[in-house]
mmCIF file of C-alpha atoms and ligand atoms in Angstrom:
data_model
loop_
_atom_site.group_PDB
_atom_site.id
_atom_site.type_symbol
_atom_site.label_atom_id
_atom_site.label_comp_id
_atom_site.label_asym_id
_atom_site.label_seq_id
_atom_site.Cartn_x
_atom_site.Cartn_y
_atom_site.Cartn_z
ATOM 1 C CA UNK A 1266 71.984 119.796 226.839
ATOM 2 C CA UNK A 1267 68.900 118.248 228.330
ATOM 3 C CA UNK A 1268 69.034 114.657 227.666
ATOM 4 C CA UNK A 1269 67.328 113.792 225.046
ATOM 5 C CA UNK A 1270 64.808 110.245 223.730
ATOM 6 C CA UNK A 1271 67.153 107.888 222.504
ATOM 7 C CA UNK A 1272 65.811 105.662 220.832
ATOM 8 C CA UNK A 1273 68.885 103.574 218.971
ATOM 9 C CA UNK A 1274 69.157 99.850 218.527
ATOM 10 C CA UNK A 1275 72.179 99.526 220.847
ATOM 11 C CA UNK A 1276 74.582 101.047 222.582
ATOM 12 C CA UNK A 1277 70.761 102.650 223.755
ATOM 13 C CA UNK A 1278 70.079 104.586 226.613
ATOM 14 C CA UNK A 1279 70.856 103.892 230.372
ATOM 15 C CA UNK A 1280 68.266 104.439 232.736
ATOM 16 C CA UNK A 1281 68.839 107.976 233.986
ATOM 17 C CA UNK A 1282 69.619 107.063 237.614
ATOM 18 C CA UNK A 1283 72.193 104.654 236.361
ATOM 19 C CA UNK A 1284 74.024 107.986 234.657
ATOM 20 C CA UNK A 1285 73.180 109.194 237.870
ATOM 21 C CA UNK A 1286 75.071 107.113 240.089
ATOM 22 C CA UNK A 1287 78.226 106.241 237.459
ATOM 23 C CA UNK A 1288 78.677 109.949 237.653
ATOM 24 C CA UNK A 1289 79.255 110.173 241.340
ATOM 25 C CA UNK A 1290 81.067 106.704 241.980
ATOM 26 C CA UNK A 1291 83.481 108.183 238.446
ATOM 27 C CA UNK A 1292 86.606 110.166 240.603
ATOM 28 C CA UNK A 1293 85.926 107.440 243.676
ATOM 29 C CA UNK A 1294 83.855 104.294 244.455
ATOM 30 C CA UNK A 1295 82.426 104.452 248.016
ATOM 31 C CA UNK A 1296 85.114 106.007 249.800
ATOM 32 C CA UNK A 1297 87.814 104.189 248.342
ATOM 33 C CA UNK A 1298 89.914 106.600 246.850
ATOM 34 C CA UNK A 1299 89.859 105.636 243.023
ATOM 35 C CA UNK A 1300 87.157 105.118 240.255
ATOM 36 C CA UNK A 1301 86.096 101.574 238.840
ATOM 37 C CA UNK A 1302 87.908 102.195 235.736
ATOM 38 C CA UNK A 1303 91.914 102.060 237.718
ATOM 39 C CA UNK A 1304 90.593 99.020 240.027
ATOM 40 C CA UNK A 1305 92.906 95.644 239.611
ATOM 41 C CA UNK A 1306 90.107 92.951 238.507
ATOM 42 C CA UNK A 1307 91.710 90.769 241.230
ATOM 43 C CA UNK A 1308 91.591 93.495 244.766
ATOM 44 C CA UNK A 1309 88.477 93.482 247.163
ATOM 45 C CA UNK A 1310 87.082 96.011 245.953
ATOM 46 C CA UNK A 1311 86.222 94.824 242.236
ATOM 47 C CA UNK A 1312 85.359 90.840 243.288
ATOM 48 C CA UNK A 1313 82.671 91.913 245.608
ATOM 49 C CA UNK A 1314 81.481 94.357 242.125
ATOM 50 C CA UNK A 1315 81.741 91.209 239.865
ATOM 51 C CA UNK A 1316 79.660 88.803 242.669
ATOM 52 C CA UNK A 1317 77.437 91.666 243.324
ATOM 53 C CA UNK A 1318 76.584 91.535 239.507
ATOM 54 C CA UNK A 1319 76.323 87.303 239.338
ATOM 55 C CA UNK A 1320 74.094 88.342 242.227
ATOM 56 C CA UNK A 1321 71.364 90.150 241.296
ATOM 57 C CA UNK A 1322 71.377 88.127 237.529
ATOM 58 C CA UNK A 1323 70.992 85.207 239.874
ATOM 59 C CA UNK A 1324 67.721 86.344 242.439
ATOM 60 C CA UNK A 1325 66.171 88.451 239.186
ATOM 61 C CA UNK A 1326 66.404 85.780 236.413
ATOM 62 C CA UNK A 1327 66.461 82.950 239.781
ATOM 63 C CA UNK A 1328 68.927 80.881 237.612
ATOM 64 C CA UNK A 1329 69.518 77.583 239.610
ATOM 65 C CA UNK A 1330 72.929 76.648 241.109
ATOM 66 C CA UNK A 1331 73.650 74.498 238.132
ATOM 67 C CA UNK A 1332 73.966 77.414 236.362
ATOM 68 C CA UNK A 1333 77.428 79.755 235.185
ATOM 69 C CA UNK A 1334 77.057 83.079 234.920
ATOM 70 C CA UNK A 1335 80.178 84.311 232.601
ATOM 71 C CA UNK A 1336 80.483 87.834 231.804
ATOM 72 C CA UNK A 1337 83.430 87.718 228.635
ATOM 73 C CA UNK A 1338 84.149 89.795 225.933
ATOM 74 C CA UNK A 1339 83.428 89.976 222.165
ATOM 75 C CA UNK A 1340 80.287 91.142 222.246
ATOM 76 C CA UNK A 1341 76.908 88.629 220.939
ATOM 77 C CA UNK A 1342 79.133 87.385 217.291
ATOM 78 C CA UNK A 1343 82.204 86.327 219.322
ATOM 79 C CA UNK A 1344 78.942 83.645 220.876
ATOM 80 C CA UNK A 1345 78.304 83.154 217.043
ATOM 81 C CA UNK A 1346 81.460 81.287 217.098
ATOM 82 C CA UNK A 1347 81.549 80.365 221.065
ATOM 83 C CA UNK A 1348 78.159 78.308 220.913
ATOM 84 C CA UNK A 1349 79.402 75.999 218.240
ATOM 85 C CA UNK A 1350 83.260 75.414 219.331
ATOM 86 C CA UNK A 1351 82.072 75.534 223.075
ATOM 87 C CA UNK A 1352 79.201 73.086 222.045
ATOM 88 C CA UNK A 1353 79.560 70.637 219.120
ATOM 89 C CA UNK A 1354 82.010 68.655 221.287
ATOM 90 C CA UNK A 1355 81.935 65.672 219.319
ATOM 91 C CA UNK A 1356 78.892 66.315 217.515
ATOM 92 C CA UNK A 1357 79.052 67.178 213.329
ATOM 93 C CA UNK A 1358 75.039 68.703 213.288
ATOM 94 C CA UNK A 1359 74.101 71.967 215.125
ATOM 95 C CA UNK A 1360 69.881 73.275 214.524
ATOM 96 C CA UNK A 1361 69.011 76.785 214.063
ATOM 97 C CA UNK A 1362 65.822 79.002 213.930
ATOM 98 C CA UNK A 1363 65.968 81.239 211.578
ATOM 99 C CA UNK A 1364 64.038 84.340 211.567
ATOM 100 C CA UNK A 1365 66.113 87.373 210.084
ATOM 101 C CA UNK A 1366 68.927 89.115 210.284
ATOM 102 C CA UNK A 1367 70.848 88.203 213.603
ATOM 103 C CA UNK A 1368 70.306 84.347 212.978
ATOM 104 C CA UNK A 1369 71.439 84.473 209.559
ATOM 105 C CA UNK A 1370 74.757 85.449 210.960
ATOM 106 C CA UNK A 1371 74.893 83.488 213.766
ATOM 107 C CA UNK A 1372 73.899 80.390 211.505
ATOM 108 C CA UNK A 1373 77.009 81.669 208.693
ATOM 109 C CA UNK A 1374 78.814 81.955 211.888
ATOM 110 C CA UNK A 1375 77.872 78.280 213.142
ATOM 111 C CA UNK A 1376 78.806 76.787 209.634
ATOM 112 C CA UNK A 1377 82.530 77.415 209.600
ATOM 113 C CA UNK A 1378 82.465 74.922 212.520
ATOM 114 C CA UNK A 1379 79.381 71.695 211.589
ATOM 115 C CA UNK A 1380 76.891 70.830 209.925
ATOM 116 C CA UNK A 1381 73.335 73.259 210.240
ATOM 117 C CA UNK A 1382 70.049 71.622 210.447
ATOM 118 C CA UNK A 1383 67.950 74.555 209.404
ATOM 119 C CA UNK A 1384 64.489 73.718 211.584
ATOM 120 C CA UNK A 1385 62.465 76.299 210.653
ATOM 121 C CA UNK A 1386 63.324 79.646 208.599
ATOM 122 C CA UNK A 1387 60.173 82.167 207.939
ATOM 123 C CA UNK A 1388 62.703 83.732 204.764
ATOM 124 C CA UNK A 1389 59.816 82.786 202.432
ATOM 125 C CA UNK A 1390 57.126 85.059 204.450
ATOM 126 C CA UNK A 1391 60.038 88.274 204.100
ATOM 127 C CA UNK A 1392 61.316 87.430 207.168
ATOM 128 C CA UNK A 1393 58.109 88.944 209.092
ATOM 129 C CA UNK A 1394 56.483 86.381 211.424
ATOM 130 C CA UNK A 1395 57.988 82.889 212.651
ATOM 131 C CA UNK A 1396 56.749 79.578 211.425
ATOM 132 C CA UNK A 1397 54.335 77.678 212.892
ATOM 133 C CA UNK A 1398 56.216 74.794 215.205
ATOM 134 C CA UNK A 1399 54.138 71.913 213.908
ATOM 135 C CA UNK A 1400 56.561 72.402 210.601
ATOM 136 C CA UNK A 1401 59.467 72.793 212.691
ATOM 137 C CA UNK A 1402 61.713 70.118 211.643
ATOM 138 C CA UNK A 1403 63.662 68.811 214.143
ATOM 139 C CA UNK A 1404 67.467 66.484 213.524
ATOM 140 C CA UNK A 1405 68.025 64.975 217.144
ATOM 141 C CA UNK A 1406 71.910 64.909 216.124
ATOM 142 C CA UNK A 1407 72.395 68.024 217.094
ATOM 143 C CA UNK A 1408 74.849 69.628 220.003
ATOM 144 C CA UNK A 1409 72.455 72.366 219.921
ATOM 145 C CA UNK A 1410 68.652 74.348 218.922
ATOM 146 C CA UNK A 1411 70.147 77.777 218.132
ATOM 147 C CA UNK A 1412 67.404 80.566 218.129
ATOM 148 C CA UNK A 1413 67.392 84.172 219.040
ATOM 149 C CA UNK A 1414 64.240 85.632 221.097
ATOM 150 C CA UNK A 1415 63.709 88.997 219.096
ATOM 151 C CA UNK A 1416 65.412 90.066 215.797
ATOM 152 C CA UNK A 1417 66.639 93.285 216.792
ATOM 153 C CA UNK A 1418 67.058 95.097 212.417
ATOM 154 C CA UNK A 1419 63.011 92.866 211.776
ATOM 155 C CA UNK A 1420 61.595 94.030 214.921
ATOM 156 C CA UNK A 1421 60.053 90.101 214.953
ATOM 157 C CA UNK A 1422 59.937 88.754 218.528
ATOM 158 C CA UNK A 1423 59.036 85.017 220.740
ATOM 159 C CA UNK A 1424 56.589 85.171 221.936
ATOM 160 C CA UNK A 1425 56.894 81.732 223.366
ATOM 161 C CA UNK A 1426 59.634 79.918 223.934
ATOM 162 C CA UNK A 1427 60.028 77.482 221.445
ATOM 163 C CA UNK A 1428 60.273 72.786 222.027
ATOM 164 C CA UNK A 1429 63.327 72.020 221.645
ATOM 165 C CA UNK A 1430 62.623 67.812 221.720
ATOM 166 C CA UNK A 1431 65.356 67.648 224.438
ATOM 167 C CA UNK A 1432 67.952 69.000 221.541
ATOM 168 C CA UNK A 1433 69.606 71.791 224.274
ATOM 169 C CA UNK A 1434 68.401 74.985 223.938
ATOM 170 C CA UNK A 1435 70.270 77.477 222.626
ATOM 171 C CA UNK A 1436 68.913 81.396 222.464
ATOM 172 C CA UNK A 1437 70.598 84.686 221.680
ATOM 173 C CA UNK A 1438 68.912 87.090 224.344
ATOM 174 C CA UNK A 1439 71.331 90.344 222.985
ATOM 175 C CA UNK A 1440 68.206 93.068 222.714
ATOM 176 C CA UNK A 1441 65.472 91.557 225.088
ATOM 177 C CA UNK A 1442 67.648 89.704 227.914
ATOM 178 C CA UNK A 1443 65.496 91.327 231.625
ATOM 179 C CA UNK A 1444 62.240 92.535 229.500
ATOM 180 C CA UNK A 1445 60.080 89.461 230.853
ATOM 181 C CA UNK A 1446 60.283 87.361 233.105
ATOM 182 C CA UNK A 1447 62.349 83.504 232.093
ATOM 183 C CA UNK A 1448 62.260 80.269 233.336
ATOM 184 C CA UNK A 1449 65.611 79.683 232.538
ATOM 185 C CA UNK A 1450 65.699 75.851 233.307
ATOM 186 C CA UNK A 1451 64.124 75.488 230.224
ATOM 187 C CA UNK A 1452 67.263 76.529 228.534
ATOM 188 C CA UNK A 1453 70.872 75.098 228.433
ATOM 189 C CA UNK A 1454 72.305 78.194 226.881
ATOM 190 C CA UNK A 1455 71.376 81.339 226.736
ATOM 191 C CA UNK A 1456 73.812 84.768 225.576
ATOM 192 C CA UNK A 1457 73.397 88.630 224.957
ATOM 193 C CA UNK A 1458 75.467 91.354 224.741
ATOM 194 C CA UNK A 1459 75.233 94.282 227.591
ATOM 195 C CA UNK A 1460 74.201 97.088 225.471
ATOM 196 C CA UNK A 1461 70.823 97.131 225.404
ATOM 197 C CA UNK A 1462 69.171 96.117 228.481
ATOM 198 C CA UNK A 1463 72.054 95.579 230.788
ATOM 199 C CA UNK A 1464 74.326 98.379 230.610
ATOM 200 C CA UNK A 1465 76.918 99.668 227.863
ATOM 201 C CA UNK A 1466 78.378 97.827 225.308
ATOM 202 C CA UNK A 1467 82.063 95.550 225.230
ATOM 203 C CA UNK A 1468 80.843 93.132 228.191
ATOM 204 C CA UNK A 1469 78.748 89.769 227.123
ATOM 205 C CA UNK A 1470 76.412 87.628 229.421
ATOM 206 C CA UNK A 1471 76.410 84.009 228.705
ATOM 207 C CA UNK A 1472 74.254 81.951 231.233
ATOM 208 C CA UNK A 1473 75.183 77.932 230.459
ATOM 209 C CA UNK A 1474 74.180 75.093 232.064
ATOM 210 C CA UNK A 1475 76.678 72.700 233.540
ATOM 211 C CA UNK A 1476 77.139 70.110 231.941
ATOM 212 C CA UNK A 1477 77.349 71.503 228.425
ATOM 213 C CA UNK A 1478 80.386 72.529 229.661
ATOM 214 C CA UNK A 1479 82.567 69.303 228.459
ATOM 215 C CA UNK A 1480 85.823 68.860 226.993
ATOM 216 C CA UNK A 1481 85.869 71.247 223.881
ATOM 217 C CA UNK A 1482 87.238 70.370 220.568
ATOM 218 C CA UNK A 1483 91.160 70.650 221.291
ATOM 219 C CA UNK A 1484 92.017 73.697 218.548
ATOM 220 C CA UNK A 1485 89.715 75.435 220.549
ATOM 221 C CA UNK A 1486 91.527 79.062 221.667
ATOM 222 C CA UNK A 1487 92.045 79.993 225.549
ATOM 223 C CA UNK A 1488 89.548 82.643 225.370
ATOM 224 C CA UNK A 1489 87.597 80.623 223.660
ATOM 225 C CA UNK A 1490 86.824 78.380 225.848
ATOM 226 C CA UNK A 1491 83.967 78.535 228.126
ATOM 227 C CA UNK A 1492 85.296 75.551 230.624
ATOM 228 C CA UNK A 1493 88.255 78.919 231.187
ATOM 229 C CA UNK A 1494 86.282 81.810 232.013
ATOM 230 C CA UNK A 1495 83.918 79.472 234.181
ATOM 231 C CA UNK A 1496 86.645 78.098 236.044
ATOM 232 C CA UNK A 1497 88.201 81.541 236.647
ATOM 233 C CA UNK A 1498 84.756 82.933 237.916
ATOM 234 C CA UNK A 1499 85.297 85.296 234.216
ATOM 235 C CA UNK A 1500 88.136 86.161 235.552
ATOM 236 C CA UNK A 1501 91.308 83.820 232.905
ATOM 237 C CA UNK A 1502 92.211 87.326 231.534
ATOM 238 C CA UNK A 1503 91.142 90.852 232.226
ATOM 239 C CA UNK A 1504 87.433 91.395 232.357
ATOM 240 C CA UNK A 1505 86.035 94.336 230.849
ATOM 241 C CA UNK A 1506 85.568 95.969 234.489
ATOM 242 C CA UNK A 1507 83.341 99.482 234.387
ATOM 243 C CA UNK A 1508 81.340 97.587 231.442
ATOM 244 C CA UNK A 1509 80.986 94.857 234.295
ATOM 245 C CA UNK A 1510 80.137 97.660 237.463
ATOM 246 C CA UNK A 1511 77.707 98.885 235.121
ATOM 247 C CA UNK A 1512 75.795 96.251 234.677
ATOM 248 C CA UNK A 1513 75.624 96.261 238.486
ATOM 249 C CA UNK A 1514 74.053 99.608 238.300
ATOM 250 C CA UNK A 1515 71.377 98.353 235.586
ATOM 251 C CA UNK A 1516 70.671 95.870 238.240
ATOM 252 C CA UNK A 1517 70.143 98.176 241.491
ATOM 253 C CA UNK A 1518 67.908 99.796 238.468
ATOM 254 C CA UNK A 1519 66.227 97.394 237.548
ATOM 255 C CA UNK A 1520 65.363 95.901 241.209
ATOM 256 C CA UNK A 1521 63.482 99.243 242.562
ATOM 257 C CA UNK A 1522 61.452 99.707 239.632
ATOM 258 C CA UNK A 1523 60.254 96.527 241.086
ATOM 259 C CA UNK A 1524 61.912 93.633 239.128
ATOM 260 C CA UNK A 1525 60.514 91.576 236.454
ATOM 261 C CA UNK A 1526 57.061 91.764 236.585
ATOM 262 C CA UNK A 1527 56.921 95.359 236.946
ATOM 263 C CA UNK A 1528 58.911 95.688 233.961
ATOM 264 C CA UNK A 1529 57.709 93.444 231.165
ATOM 265 C CA UNK A 1530 53.961 94.954 232.221
ATOM 266 C CA UNK A 1531 55.675 98.378 231.840
ATOM 267 C CA UNK A 1532 56.920 96.919 228.533
ATOM 268 C CA UNK A 1533 54.406 95.940 226.463
ATOM 269 C CA UNK A 1534 52.619 98.893 227.592
ATOM 270 C CA UNK A 1535 55.511 101.331 225.966
ATOM 271 C CA UNK A 1536 54.725 98.789 222.981
ATOM 272 C CA UNK A 1537 50.828 98.954 223.074
ATOM 273 C CA UNK A 1538 51.026 102.526 222.361
ATOM 274 C CA UNK A 1539 53.280 103.091 220.071
ATOM 275 C CA UNK A 1540 51.968 100.207 218.183
ATOM 276 C CA UNK A 1541 48.279 101.313 217.842
ATOM 277 C CA UNK A 1542 49.990 104.743 216.667
ATOM 278 C CA UNK A 1543 50.851 102.918 213.789
ATOM 279 C CA UNK A 1544 47.972 101.175 213.412
ATOM 280 C CA UNK A 1545 45.305 103.528 213.413
ATOM 281 C CA UNK A 1546 47.344 106.296 211.053
ATOM 282 C CA UNK A 1547 47.037 105.265 207.337
ATOM 283 C CA UNK A 1548 51.349 107.063 207.216
ATOM 284 C CA UNK A 1549 53.188 104.644 209.428
ATOM 285 C CA UNK A 1550 52.814 101.702 208.879
ATOM 286 C CA UNK A 1551 54.452 98.136 210.218
ATOM 287 C CA UNK A 1552 54.671 95.314 208.228
ATOM 288 C CA UNK A 1553 55.441 92.337 211.095
ATOM 289 C CA UNK A 1554 52.524 90.177 211.650
ATOM 290 C CA UNK A 1555 51.278 91.222 215.094
ATOM 291 C CA UNK A 1556 51.708 88.120 216.954
ATOM 292 C CA UNK A 1557 55.503 88.750 216.067
ATOM 293 C CA UNK A 1558 55.815 91.948 216.876
ATOM 294 C CA UNK A 1559 59.317 92.910 219.108
ATOM 295 C CA UNK A 1560 58.226 94.736 221.988
ATOM 296 C CA UNK A 1561 62.134 96.310 221.749
ATOM 297 C CA UNK A 1562 62.500 96.900 218.288
ATOM 298 C CA UNK A 1563 59.654 98.832 216.142
ATOM 299 C CA UNK A 1564 60.417 99.528 212.069
ATOM 300 C CA UNK A 1565 58.371 101.691 211.227
ATOM 301 C CA UNK A 1566 57.778 102.621 207.902
ATOM 302 C CA UNK A 1567 56.346 106.684 206.429
ATOM 303 C CA UNK A 1568 53.673 106.561 203.294
ATOM 304 C CA UNK A 1569 55.504 108.722 201.651
ATOM 305 C CA UNK A 1570 59.437 107.915 202.802
ATOM 306 C CA UNK A 1571 60.249 110.995 200.552
ATOM 307 C CA UNK A 1572 59.759 112.798 204.343
ATOM 308 C CA UNK A 1573 62.094 110.342 205.892
ATOM 309 C CA UNK A 1574 64.692 112.821 206.467
ATOM 310 C CA UNK A 1575 62.450 115.835 207.181
ATOM 311 C CA UNK A 1576 60.946 113.005 210.438
ATOM 312 C CA UNK A 1577 64.370 112.216 211.648
ATOM 313 C CA UNK A 1578 65.154 115.791 211.364
ATOM 314 C CA UNK A 1579 62.068 117.224 213.161
ATOM 315 C CA UNK A 1580 62.553 114.866 215.287
ATOM 316 C CA UNK A 1581 66.133 115.761 216.504
ATOM 317 C CA UNK A 1582 64.286 119.474 217.306
ATOM 318 C CA UNK A 1583 61.995 117.201 219.388
ATOM 319 C CA UNK A 1584 64.821 115.988 221.036
ATOM 320 C CA UNK A 1585 64.562 112.743 219.936
ATOM 321 C CA UNK A 1586 67.537 110.836 217.987
ATOM 322 C CA UNK A 1587 68.531 107.246 216.354
ATOM 323 C CA UNK A 1588 64.796 106.997 214.782
ATOM 324 C CA UNK A 1589 66.766 105.509 211.809
ATOM 325 C CA UNK A 1590 66.063 102.491 210.366
ATOM 326 C CA UNK A 1591 68.888 99.762 210.195
ATOM 327 C CA UNK A 1592 70.787 100.491 206.595
ATOM 328 C CA UNK A 1593 69.537 97.205 205.656
ATOM 329 C CA UNK A 1594 66.059 97.973 205.518
ATOM 330 C CA UNK A 1595 65.628 101.197 206.031
ATOM 331 C CA UNK A 1596 62.384 103.498 207.138
ATOM 332 C CA UNK A 1597 62.409 104.508 210.735
ATOM 333 C CA UNK A 1598 62.840 101.642 213.622
ATOM 334 C CA UNK A 1599 62.257 102.786 217.177
ATOM 335 C CA UNK A 1600 64.680 100.723 219.740
ATOM 336 C CA UNK A 1601 61.522 100.964 223.003
ATOM 337 C CA UNK A 1602 64.263 98.911 225.876
ATOM 338 C CA UNK A 1603 63.580 98.611 229.367
ATOM 339 C CA UNK A 1604 65.376 102.346 229.554
ATOM 340 C CA UNK A 1605 62.986 103.753 227.274
ATOM 341 C CA UNK A 1606 60.503 106.002 229.490
ATOM 342 C CA UNK A 1607 56.997 106.183 229.209
ATOM 343 C CA UNK A 1608 57.062 109.409 228.678
ATOM 344 C CA UNK A 1609 59.486 108.626 225.797
ATOM 345 C CA UNK A 1610 57.139 106.841 224.143
ATOM 346 C CA UNK A 1611 54.482 109.095 224.694
ATOM 347 C CA UNK A 1612 56.494 112.200 223.207
ATOM 348 C CA UNK A 1613 57.186 109.874 219.605
ATOM 349 C CA UNK A 1614 53.423 109.436 219.325
ATOM 350 C CA UNK A 1615 52.349 113.202 219.396
ATOM 351 C CA UNK A 1616 55.455 113.787 217.382
ATOM 352 C CA UNK A 1617 54.340 111.580 215.329
ATOM 353 C CA UNK A 1618 50.961 112.431 215.078
ATOM 354 C CA UNK A 1619 51.600 115.752 214.883
ATOM 355 C CA UNK A 1620 54.222 115.423 211.407
ATOM 356 C CA UNK A 1621 51.337 113.472 209.612
ATOM 357 C CA UNK A 1622 48.822 116.526 210.374
ATOM 358 C CA UNK A 1623 51.377 118.517 208.745
ATOM 359 C CA UNK A 1624 52.454 116.288 206.082
ATOM 360 C CA UNK A 1625 50.383 113.497 205.299
HETATM 361 N N1 PMP B 845 72.221 89.180 218.084
HETATM 362 C C1 PMP B 845 71.450 90.105 218.644
HETATM 363 C C2 PMP B 845 70.018 90.347 218.463
HETATM 364 C C3 PMP B 845 72.085 91.311 217.794
HETATM 365 O O1 PMP B 845 70.679 93.009 218.323
HETATM 366 C C4 PMP B 845 73.058 92.048 217.984
HETATM 367 C C5 PMP B 845 73.702 93.724 217.749
HETATM 368 N N2 PMP B 845 72.919 94.652 217.468
HETATM 369 C C6 PMP B 845 74.059 91.006 218.269
HETATM 370 C C7 PMP B 845 73.706 90.200 218.145
HETATM 371 C C8 PMP B 845 75.767 91.605 217.844
HETATM 372 O O2 PMP B 845 76.527 92.088 219.005
HETATM 373 P P1 PMP B 845 78.076 92.901 219.113
HETATM 374 O O3 PMP B 845 77.218 93.969 218.330
HETATM 375 O O4 PMP B 845 77.369 92.546 220.603
HETATM 376 O O5 PMP B 845 78.320 91.673 218.696
#
C-alpha cells in the first residue's frame, strides 16, 4: 500500500527518508553485522550513535557547554514529576502558566510535591489564547516557572519566549521543539518527548543548565535523578537505544533540509495554507485567537458535526489518516509537524474544499 498522509498528533509521521534509512540499516548497521536493536548500549558502535545524536542536538540548537543534554525514558509525563523532584531543592513553590490540557497535567503532577503559583491561566477564555503578559503574577520564591510552548490538544502555541523575571524558565516543548530556531540560553530546562518532531515514542530529551543540577530531595528514586543520568551520559541504566538512533536519523534529515531556519519557514507556509483554507470557509472553523494559533496542531470543527464520521471516512479513502480531534474536544485536528510535507497539507486542503462543495 502507498504511504498515507498521517496527521496524527503523536506518534506522528516520520520523514520518509528516515523510515527508508531505518529499513536499509535494520539488519546490519553500517556493516557491523547486527542491528542497532541488538547492540550493547556500552559497545563502541552504540556509543558512537549516542554521541552523534547529542552533537547534532547541540549543533542544531546551538546549545552552550553549560547545559547537559539527557536522553531519558518515561515520556514527557515523567518530566511532569521529575522537574519538581529535581528542581525544587529546598524551595516549596513552583510557578506554572496554564494554557490548556497539557499545562494542567503538568500542574496536577507537580501539586504532589509542592505549592503551585499559577502565573497566568487562560481557562477564562476557554484556553483559546495566552493571557496578557502584563497581567502575569510572578512569585520570586518559585524554584522555576513552567510553561507549555505548544498545547497539542488545544492548538495554542506561544509565539514568544515568556519573561521569567529571573526565575529559571522550564518548558514542555514536546510538540514544537525543532520546529523553529530557539535561544536555549533563555531556559533553565527544556523537555520534550520524541514522538512528534524528533522520532519515535519511548525517548525523552531533557536539556538542563548545569547549575540547576543541585542536590534533589533525599527520597528521589535513582532513575528520576537528573544528576545520575548526567553523570552517566544517560546510561545510568539501559537507555532506549533504537529510539536514540532514530533521533539521530531525524537530525540528519533536519540538517539536510537546511536546519531550523528552513524548517521554520516550511512550517509557517504549511500552517498559513491550512488556516487560510479554514478561515476562508464558513463550513470549517478554528476557535483559537489568530496570534496564538499553533503551527503544529490545527484543530478545526465542521459546521455540521453530523458529518464528522463521513469526513474521516472519506479522508481515509483519499489517503489521509488520524484527522480525528482529541477525544476530550472532538472535531478534527491536523497535526502538521516538521515531517509533514507541504504536499500533505495541499492534499488535505483540496479534500476539505471538495468535501464542502459536496456537503456544505
Ligand atoms: N506534553 C505535551 C505538550 C504533549 O503533547 C504530550 C503528548 N501528547 C505530553 C506532554 C505527554 O507525553 P507522553 O505521552 O510522551 O508522556
